[in-house]
PDB file of C-alpha atoms and ligand atoms in Angstrom:
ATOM      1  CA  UNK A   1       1.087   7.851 -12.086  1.00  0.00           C
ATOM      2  CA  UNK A   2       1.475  11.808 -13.025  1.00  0.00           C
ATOM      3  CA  UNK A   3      -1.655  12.584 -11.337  1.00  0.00           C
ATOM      4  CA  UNK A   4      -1.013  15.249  -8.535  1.00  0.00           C
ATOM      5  CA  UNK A   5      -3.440  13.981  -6.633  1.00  0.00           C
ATOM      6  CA  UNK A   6      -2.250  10.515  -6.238  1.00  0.00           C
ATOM      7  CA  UNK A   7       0.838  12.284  -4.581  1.00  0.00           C
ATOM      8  CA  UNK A   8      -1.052  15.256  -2.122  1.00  0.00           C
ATOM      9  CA  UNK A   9       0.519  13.146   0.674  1.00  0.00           C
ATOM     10  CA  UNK A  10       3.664  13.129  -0.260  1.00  0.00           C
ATOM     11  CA  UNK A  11       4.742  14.898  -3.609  1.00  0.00           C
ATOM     12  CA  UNK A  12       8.421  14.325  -3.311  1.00  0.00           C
ATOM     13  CA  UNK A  13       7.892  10.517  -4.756  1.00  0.00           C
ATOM     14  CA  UNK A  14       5.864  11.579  -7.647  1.00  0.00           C
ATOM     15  CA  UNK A  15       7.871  11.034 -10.828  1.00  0.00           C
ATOM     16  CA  UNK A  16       8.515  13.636 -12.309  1.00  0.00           C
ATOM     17  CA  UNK A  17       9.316  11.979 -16.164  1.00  0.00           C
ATOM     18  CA  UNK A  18       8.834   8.539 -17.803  1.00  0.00           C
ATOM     19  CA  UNK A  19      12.613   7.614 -17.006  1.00  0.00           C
ATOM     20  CA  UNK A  20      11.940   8.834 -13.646  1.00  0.00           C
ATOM     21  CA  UNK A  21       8.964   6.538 -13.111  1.00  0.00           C
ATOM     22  CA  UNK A  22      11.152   3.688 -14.598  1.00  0.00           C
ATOM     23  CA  UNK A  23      13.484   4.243 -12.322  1.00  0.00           C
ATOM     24  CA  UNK A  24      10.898   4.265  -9.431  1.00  0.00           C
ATOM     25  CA  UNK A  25       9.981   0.789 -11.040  1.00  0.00           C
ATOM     26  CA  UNK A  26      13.813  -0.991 -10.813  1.00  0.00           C
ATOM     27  CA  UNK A  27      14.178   0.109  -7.641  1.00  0.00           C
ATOM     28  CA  UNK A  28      10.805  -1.255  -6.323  1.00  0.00           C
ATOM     29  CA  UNK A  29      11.749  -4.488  -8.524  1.00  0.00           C
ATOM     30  CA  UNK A  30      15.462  -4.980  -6.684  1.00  0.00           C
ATOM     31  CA  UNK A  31      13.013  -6.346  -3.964  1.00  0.00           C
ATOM     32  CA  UNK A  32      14.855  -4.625  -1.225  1.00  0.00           C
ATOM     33  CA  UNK A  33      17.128  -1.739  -0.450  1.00  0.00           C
ATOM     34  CA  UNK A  34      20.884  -2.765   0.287  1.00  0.00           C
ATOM     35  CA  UNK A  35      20.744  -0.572   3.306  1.00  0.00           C
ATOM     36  CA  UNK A  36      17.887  -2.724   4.977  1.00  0.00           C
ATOM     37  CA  UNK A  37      18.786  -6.413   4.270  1.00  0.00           C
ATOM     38  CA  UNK A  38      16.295  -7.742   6.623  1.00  0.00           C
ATOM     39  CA  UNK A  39      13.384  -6.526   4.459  1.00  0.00           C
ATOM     40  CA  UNK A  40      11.483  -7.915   1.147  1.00  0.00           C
ATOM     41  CA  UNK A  41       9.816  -5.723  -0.682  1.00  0.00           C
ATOM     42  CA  UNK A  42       6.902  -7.511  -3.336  1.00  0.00           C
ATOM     43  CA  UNK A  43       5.012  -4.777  -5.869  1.00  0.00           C
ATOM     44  CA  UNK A  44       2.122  -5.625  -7.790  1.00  0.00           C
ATOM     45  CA  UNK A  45       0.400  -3.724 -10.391  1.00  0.00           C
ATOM     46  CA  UNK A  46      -3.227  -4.197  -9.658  1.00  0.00           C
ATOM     47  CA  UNK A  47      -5.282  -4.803 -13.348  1.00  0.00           C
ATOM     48  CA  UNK A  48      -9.073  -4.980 -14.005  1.00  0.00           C
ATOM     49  CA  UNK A  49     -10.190  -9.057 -14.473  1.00  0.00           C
ATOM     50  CA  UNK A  50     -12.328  -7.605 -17.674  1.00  0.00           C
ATOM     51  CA  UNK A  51     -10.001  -6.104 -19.907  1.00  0.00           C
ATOM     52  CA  UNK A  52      -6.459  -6.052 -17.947  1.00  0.00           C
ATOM     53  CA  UNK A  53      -6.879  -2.264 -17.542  1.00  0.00           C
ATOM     54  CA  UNK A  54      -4.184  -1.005 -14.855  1.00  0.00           C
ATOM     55  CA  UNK A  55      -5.879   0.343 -11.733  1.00  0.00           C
ATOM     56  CA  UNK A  56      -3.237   1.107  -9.479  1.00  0.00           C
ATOM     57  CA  UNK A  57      -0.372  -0.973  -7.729  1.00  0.00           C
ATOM     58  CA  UNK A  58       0.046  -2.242  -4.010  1.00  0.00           C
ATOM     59  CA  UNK A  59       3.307  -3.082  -2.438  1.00  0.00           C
ATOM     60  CA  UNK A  60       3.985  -5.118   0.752  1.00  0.00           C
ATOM     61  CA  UNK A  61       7.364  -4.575   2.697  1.00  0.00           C
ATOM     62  CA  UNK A  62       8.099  -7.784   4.580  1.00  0.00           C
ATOM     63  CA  UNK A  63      10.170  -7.969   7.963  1.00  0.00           C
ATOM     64  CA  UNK A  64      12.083 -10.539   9.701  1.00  0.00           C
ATOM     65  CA  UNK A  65       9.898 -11.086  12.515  1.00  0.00           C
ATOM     66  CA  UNK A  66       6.761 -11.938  10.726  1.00  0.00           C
ATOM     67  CA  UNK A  67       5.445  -8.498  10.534  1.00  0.00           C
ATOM     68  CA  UNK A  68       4.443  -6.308   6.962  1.00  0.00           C
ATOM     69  CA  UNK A  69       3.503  -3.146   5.899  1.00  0.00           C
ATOM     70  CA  UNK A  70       1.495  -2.570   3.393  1.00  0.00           C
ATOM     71  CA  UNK A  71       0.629   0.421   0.997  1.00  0.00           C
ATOM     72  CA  UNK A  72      -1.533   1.339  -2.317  1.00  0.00           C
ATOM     73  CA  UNK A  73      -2.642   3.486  -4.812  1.00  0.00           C
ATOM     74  CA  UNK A  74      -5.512   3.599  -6.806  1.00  0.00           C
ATOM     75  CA  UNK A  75      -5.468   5.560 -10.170  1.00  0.00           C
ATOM     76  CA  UNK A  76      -7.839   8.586  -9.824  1.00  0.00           C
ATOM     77  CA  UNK A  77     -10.197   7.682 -12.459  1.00  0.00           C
ATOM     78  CA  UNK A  78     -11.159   4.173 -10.782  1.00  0.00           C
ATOM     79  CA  UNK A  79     -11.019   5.028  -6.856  1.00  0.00           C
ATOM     80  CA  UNK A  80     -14.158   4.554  -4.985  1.00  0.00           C
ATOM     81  CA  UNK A  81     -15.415   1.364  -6.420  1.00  0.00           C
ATOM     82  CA  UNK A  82     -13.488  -0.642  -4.097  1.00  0.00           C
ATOM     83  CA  UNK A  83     -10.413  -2.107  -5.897  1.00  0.00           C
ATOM     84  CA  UNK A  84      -7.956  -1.370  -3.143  1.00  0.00           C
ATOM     85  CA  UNK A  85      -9.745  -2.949  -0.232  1.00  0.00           C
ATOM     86  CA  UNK A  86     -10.542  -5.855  -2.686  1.00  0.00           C
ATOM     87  CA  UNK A  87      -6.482  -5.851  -3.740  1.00  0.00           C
ATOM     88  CA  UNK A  88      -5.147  -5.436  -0.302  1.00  0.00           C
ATOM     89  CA  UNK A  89      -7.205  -7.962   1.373  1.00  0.00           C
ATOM     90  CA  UNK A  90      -5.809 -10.123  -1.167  1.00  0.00           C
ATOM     91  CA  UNK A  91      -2.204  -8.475  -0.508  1.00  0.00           C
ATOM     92  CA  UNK A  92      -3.253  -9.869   3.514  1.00  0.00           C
ATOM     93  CA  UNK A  93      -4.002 -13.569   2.195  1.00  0.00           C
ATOM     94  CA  UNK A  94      -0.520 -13.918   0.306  1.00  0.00           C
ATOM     95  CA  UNK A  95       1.254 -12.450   3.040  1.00  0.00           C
ATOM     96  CA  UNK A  96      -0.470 -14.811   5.701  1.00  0.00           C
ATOM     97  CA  UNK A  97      -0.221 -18.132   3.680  1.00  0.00           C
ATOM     98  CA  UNK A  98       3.046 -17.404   1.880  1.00  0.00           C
ATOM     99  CA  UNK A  99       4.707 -15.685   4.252  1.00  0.00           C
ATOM    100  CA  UNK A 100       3.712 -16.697   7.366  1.00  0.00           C
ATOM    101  CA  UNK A 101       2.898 -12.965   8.406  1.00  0.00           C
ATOM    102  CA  UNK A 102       0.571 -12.337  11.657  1.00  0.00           C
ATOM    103  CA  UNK A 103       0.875  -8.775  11.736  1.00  0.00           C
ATOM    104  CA  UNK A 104       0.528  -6.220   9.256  1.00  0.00           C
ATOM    105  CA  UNK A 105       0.982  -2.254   9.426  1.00  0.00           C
ATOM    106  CA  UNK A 106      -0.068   0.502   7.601  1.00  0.00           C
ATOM    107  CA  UNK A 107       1.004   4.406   8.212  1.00  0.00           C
ATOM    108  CA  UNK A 108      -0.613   7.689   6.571  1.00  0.00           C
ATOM    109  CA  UNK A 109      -0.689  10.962   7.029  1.00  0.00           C
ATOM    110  CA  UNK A 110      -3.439  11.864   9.181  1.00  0.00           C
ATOM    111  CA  UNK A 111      -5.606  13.660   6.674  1.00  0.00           C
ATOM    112  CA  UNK A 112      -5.272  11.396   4.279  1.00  0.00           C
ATOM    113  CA  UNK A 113      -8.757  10.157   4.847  1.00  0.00           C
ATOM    114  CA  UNK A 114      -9.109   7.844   1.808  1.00  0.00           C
ATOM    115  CA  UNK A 115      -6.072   5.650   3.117  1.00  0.00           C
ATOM    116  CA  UNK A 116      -7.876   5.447   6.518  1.00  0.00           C
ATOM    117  CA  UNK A 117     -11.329   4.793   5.235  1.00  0.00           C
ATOM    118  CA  UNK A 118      -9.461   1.773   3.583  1.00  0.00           C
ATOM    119  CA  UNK A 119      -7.402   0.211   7.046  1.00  0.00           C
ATOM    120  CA  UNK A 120     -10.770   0.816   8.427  1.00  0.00           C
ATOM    121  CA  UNK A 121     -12.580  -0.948   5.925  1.00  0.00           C
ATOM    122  CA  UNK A 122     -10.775  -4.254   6.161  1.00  0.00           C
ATOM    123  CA  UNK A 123     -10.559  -4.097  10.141  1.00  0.00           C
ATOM    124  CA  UNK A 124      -7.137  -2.584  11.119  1.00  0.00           C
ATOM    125  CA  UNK A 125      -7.117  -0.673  14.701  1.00  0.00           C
ATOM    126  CA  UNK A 126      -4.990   2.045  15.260  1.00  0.00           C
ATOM    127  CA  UNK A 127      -1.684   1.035  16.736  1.00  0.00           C
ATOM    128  CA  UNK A 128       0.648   1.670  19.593  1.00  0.00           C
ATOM    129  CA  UNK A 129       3.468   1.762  17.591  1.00  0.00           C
ATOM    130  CA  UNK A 130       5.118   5.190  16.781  1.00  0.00           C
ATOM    131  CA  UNK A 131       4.771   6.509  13.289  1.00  0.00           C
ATOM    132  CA  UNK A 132       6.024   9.804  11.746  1.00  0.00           C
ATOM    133  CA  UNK A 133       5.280  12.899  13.162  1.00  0.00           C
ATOM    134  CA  UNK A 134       2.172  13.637  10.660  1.00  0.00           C
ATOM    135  CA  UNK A 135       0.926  10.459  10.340  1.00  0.00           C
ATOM    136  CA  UNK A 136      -0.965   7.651  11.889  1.00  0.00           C
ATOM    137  CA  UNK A 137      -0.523   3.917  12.081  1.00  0.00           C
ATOM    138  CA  UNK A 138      -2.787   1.269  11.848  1.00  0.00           C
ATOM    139  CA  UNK A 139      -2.482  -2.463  12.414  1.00  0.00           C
ATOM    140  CA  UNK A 140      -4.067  -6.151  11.827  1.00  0.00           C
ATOM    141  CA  UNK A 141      -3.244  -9.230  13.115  1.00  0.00           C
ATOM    142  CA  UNK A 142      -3.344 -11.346  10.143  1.00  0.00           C
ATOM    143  CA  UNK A 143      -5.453 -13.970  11.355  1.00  0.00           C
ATOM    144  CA  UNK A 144      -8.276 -11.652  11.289  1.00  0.00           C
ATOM    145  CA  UNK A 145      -7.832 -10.720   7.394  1.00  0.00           C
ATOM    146  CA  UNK A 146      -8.167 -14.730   6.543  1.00  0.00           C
ATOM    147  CA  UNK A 147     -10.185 -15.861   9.269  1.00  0.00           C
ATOM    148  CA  UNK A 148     -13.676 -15.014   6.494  1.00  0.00           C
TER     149      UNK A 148
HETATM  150  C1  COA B 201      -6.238   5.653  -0.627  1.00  0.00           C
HETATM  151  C2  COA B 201      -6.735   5.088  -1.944  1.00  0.00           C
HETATM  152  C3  COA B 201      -5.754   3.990  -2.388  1.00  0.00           C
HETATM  153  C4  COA B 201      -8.147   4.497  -1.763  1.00  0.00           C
HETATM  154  O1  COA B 201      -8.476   3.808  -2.956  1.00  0.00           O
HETATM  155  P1  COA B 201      -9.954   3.389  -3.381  1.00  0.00           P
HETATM  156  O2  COA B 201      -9.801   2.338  -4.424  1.00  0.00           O
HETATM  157  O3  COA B 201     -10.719   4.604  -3.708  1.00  0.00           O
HETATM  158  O4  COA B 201     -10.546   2.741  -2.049  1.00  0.00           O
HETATM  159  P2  COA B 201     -11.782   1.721  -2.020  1.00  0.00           P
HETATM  160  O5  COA B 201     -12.767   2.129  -3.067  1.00  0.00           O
HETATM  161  O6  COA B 201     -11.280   0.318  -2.051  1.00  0.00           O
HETATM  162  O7  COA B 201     -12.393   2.067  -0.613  1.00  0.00           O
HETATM  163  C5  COA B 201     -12.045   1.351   0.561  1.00  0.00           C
HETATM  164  C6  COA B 201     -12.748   1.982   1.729  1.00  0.00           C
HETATM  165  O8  COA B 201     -12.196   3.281   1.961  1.00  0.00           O
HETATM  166  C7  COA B 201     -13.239   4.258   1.968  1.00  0.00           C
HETATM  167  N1  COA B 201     -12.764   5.442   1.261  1.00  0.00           N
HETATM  168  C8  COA B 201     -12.186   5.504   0.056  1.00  0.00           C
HETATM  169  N2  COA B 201     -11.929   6.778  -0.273  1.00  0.00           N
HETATM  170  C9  COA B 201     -12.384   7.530   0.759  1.00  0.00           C
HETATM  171  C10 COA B 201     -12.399   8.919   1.008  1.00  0.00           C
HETATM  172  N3  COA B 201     -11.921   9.809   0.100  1.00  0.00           N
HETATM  173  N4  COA B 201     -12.909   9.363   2.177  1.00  0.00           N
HETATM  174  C11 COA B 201     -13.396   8.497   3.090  1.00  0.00           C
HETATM  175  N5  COA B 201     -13.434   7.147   2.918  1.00  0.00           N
HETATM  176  C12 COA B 201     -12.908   6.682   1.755  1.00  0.00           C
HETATM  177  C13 COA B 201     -14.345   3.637   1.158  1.00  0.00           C
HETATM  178  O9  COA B 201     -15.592   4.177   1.552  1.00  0.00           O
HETATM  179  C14 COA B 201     -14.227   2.170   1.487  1.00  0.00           C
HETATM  180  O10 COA B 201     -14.896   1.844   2.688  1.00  0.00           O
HETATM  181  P3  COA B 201     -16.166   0.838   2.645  1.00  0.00           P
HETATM  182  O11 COA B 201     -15.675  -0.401   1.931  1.00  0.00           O
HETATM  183  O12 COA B 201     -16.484   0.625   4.079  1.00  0.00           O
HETATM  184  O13 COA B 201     -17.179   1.574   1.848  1.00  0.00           O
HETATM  185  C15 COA B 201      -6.800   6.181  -3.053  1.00  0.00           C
HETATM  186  O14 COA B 201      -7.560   7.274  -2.573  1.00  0.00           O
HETATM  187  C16 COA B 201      -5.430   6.677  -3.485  1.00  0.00           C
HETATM  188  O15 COA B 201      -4.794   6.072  -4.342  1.00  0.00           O
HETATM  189  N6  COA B 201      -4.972   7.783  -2.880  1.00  0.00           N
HETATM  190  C17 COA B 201      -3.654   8.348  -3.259  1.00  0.00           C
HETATM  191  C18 COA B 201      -2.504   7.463  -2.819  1.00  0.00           C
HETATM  192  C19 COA B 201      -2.520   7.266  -1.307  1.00  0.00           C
HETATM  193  O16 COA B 201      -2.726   8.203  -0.554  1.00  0.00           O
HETATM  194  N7  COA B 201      -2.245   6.007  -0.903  1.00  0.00           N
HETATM  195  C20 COA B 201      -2.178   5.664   0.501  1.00  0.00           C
HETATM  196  C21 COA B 201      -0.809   5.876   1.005  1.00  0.00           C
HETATM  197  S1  COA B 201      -0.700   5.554   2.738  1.00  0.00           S
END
């Protein structure tokens, strides 16, 4: 989680100490921010089947009106073999059948090309919706992710 380059897109959330990162950690755990009652937040450290190595952690942030977003990161030294399409898609599954979500939305920074090569990979289109001035947002409806 100290590796620069999991943070090139946005290097004012990288922890910068152990108590730092546990902090990170409560505050995902809470499961919401007081200042945004209407959303759930649900984290999930992603770990290999084999040997319960940690590969990297997901996080979906649930609204009120059925919609997600979702967003990931993949430790350096296992990216490229396909673990965060194969944990999101997952993520998408959960969210549909537990959750009853039919939309899900994912933002990036526009050269972040590894985070679109993912939305791409498991069929989001980019989306009408507004995101922040550098980046670019994607969507799904859900139905498509579990339709397979
Ligand atoms: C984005 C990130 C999570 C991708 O993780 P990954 O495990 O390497 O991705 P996968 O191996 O599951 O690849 C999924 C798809 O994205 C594509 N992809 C992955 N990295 C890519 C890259 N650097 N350039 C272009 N395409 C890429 C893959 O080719 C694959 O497509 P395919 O299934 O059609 O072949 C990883 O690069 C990362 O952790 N980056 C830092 C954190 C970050 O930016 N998170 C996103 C925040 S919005």
């Amino acid at each position: 989680m100290s590796d620069e380059r999991l943070w090139t897109f946005f290097p004012h959330l990288r922890p910068s100490s152990v108590d730092d990162l546990r902090r990170l950690y409560r505050r995902w755990q809470a499961g919401a921010a007081p200042q945004a009652p209407d959303e759930t937040w649900e984290n999930w450290l992603c770990l290999l089947r084999t040997d319960g190595t940690p590969v990297g952690g997901a996080q979906a942030t649930l609204f009120s009106d059925h919609e997600a977003m979702v967003a990931y990161a993949t430790y350096t030294d296992y990216q490229r073999r396909g673990y965060t399409r194969e944990a999101i898609s997952r993520v998408l599954a959960h969210l549909a059948h537990d959750h009853g979500v039919n939309k899900v939305r994912a933002e990036m920074d526009r050269r972040n090309e590894a985070s679109i090569g993912v939305v791409k990979a498991l069929g989001f289109t980019r989306s009408s919706q507004r995101a922040g001035a550098n980046d670019l947002a994607f969507e799904l409806r859900i139905s498509e992710a579990t339709r397979e």
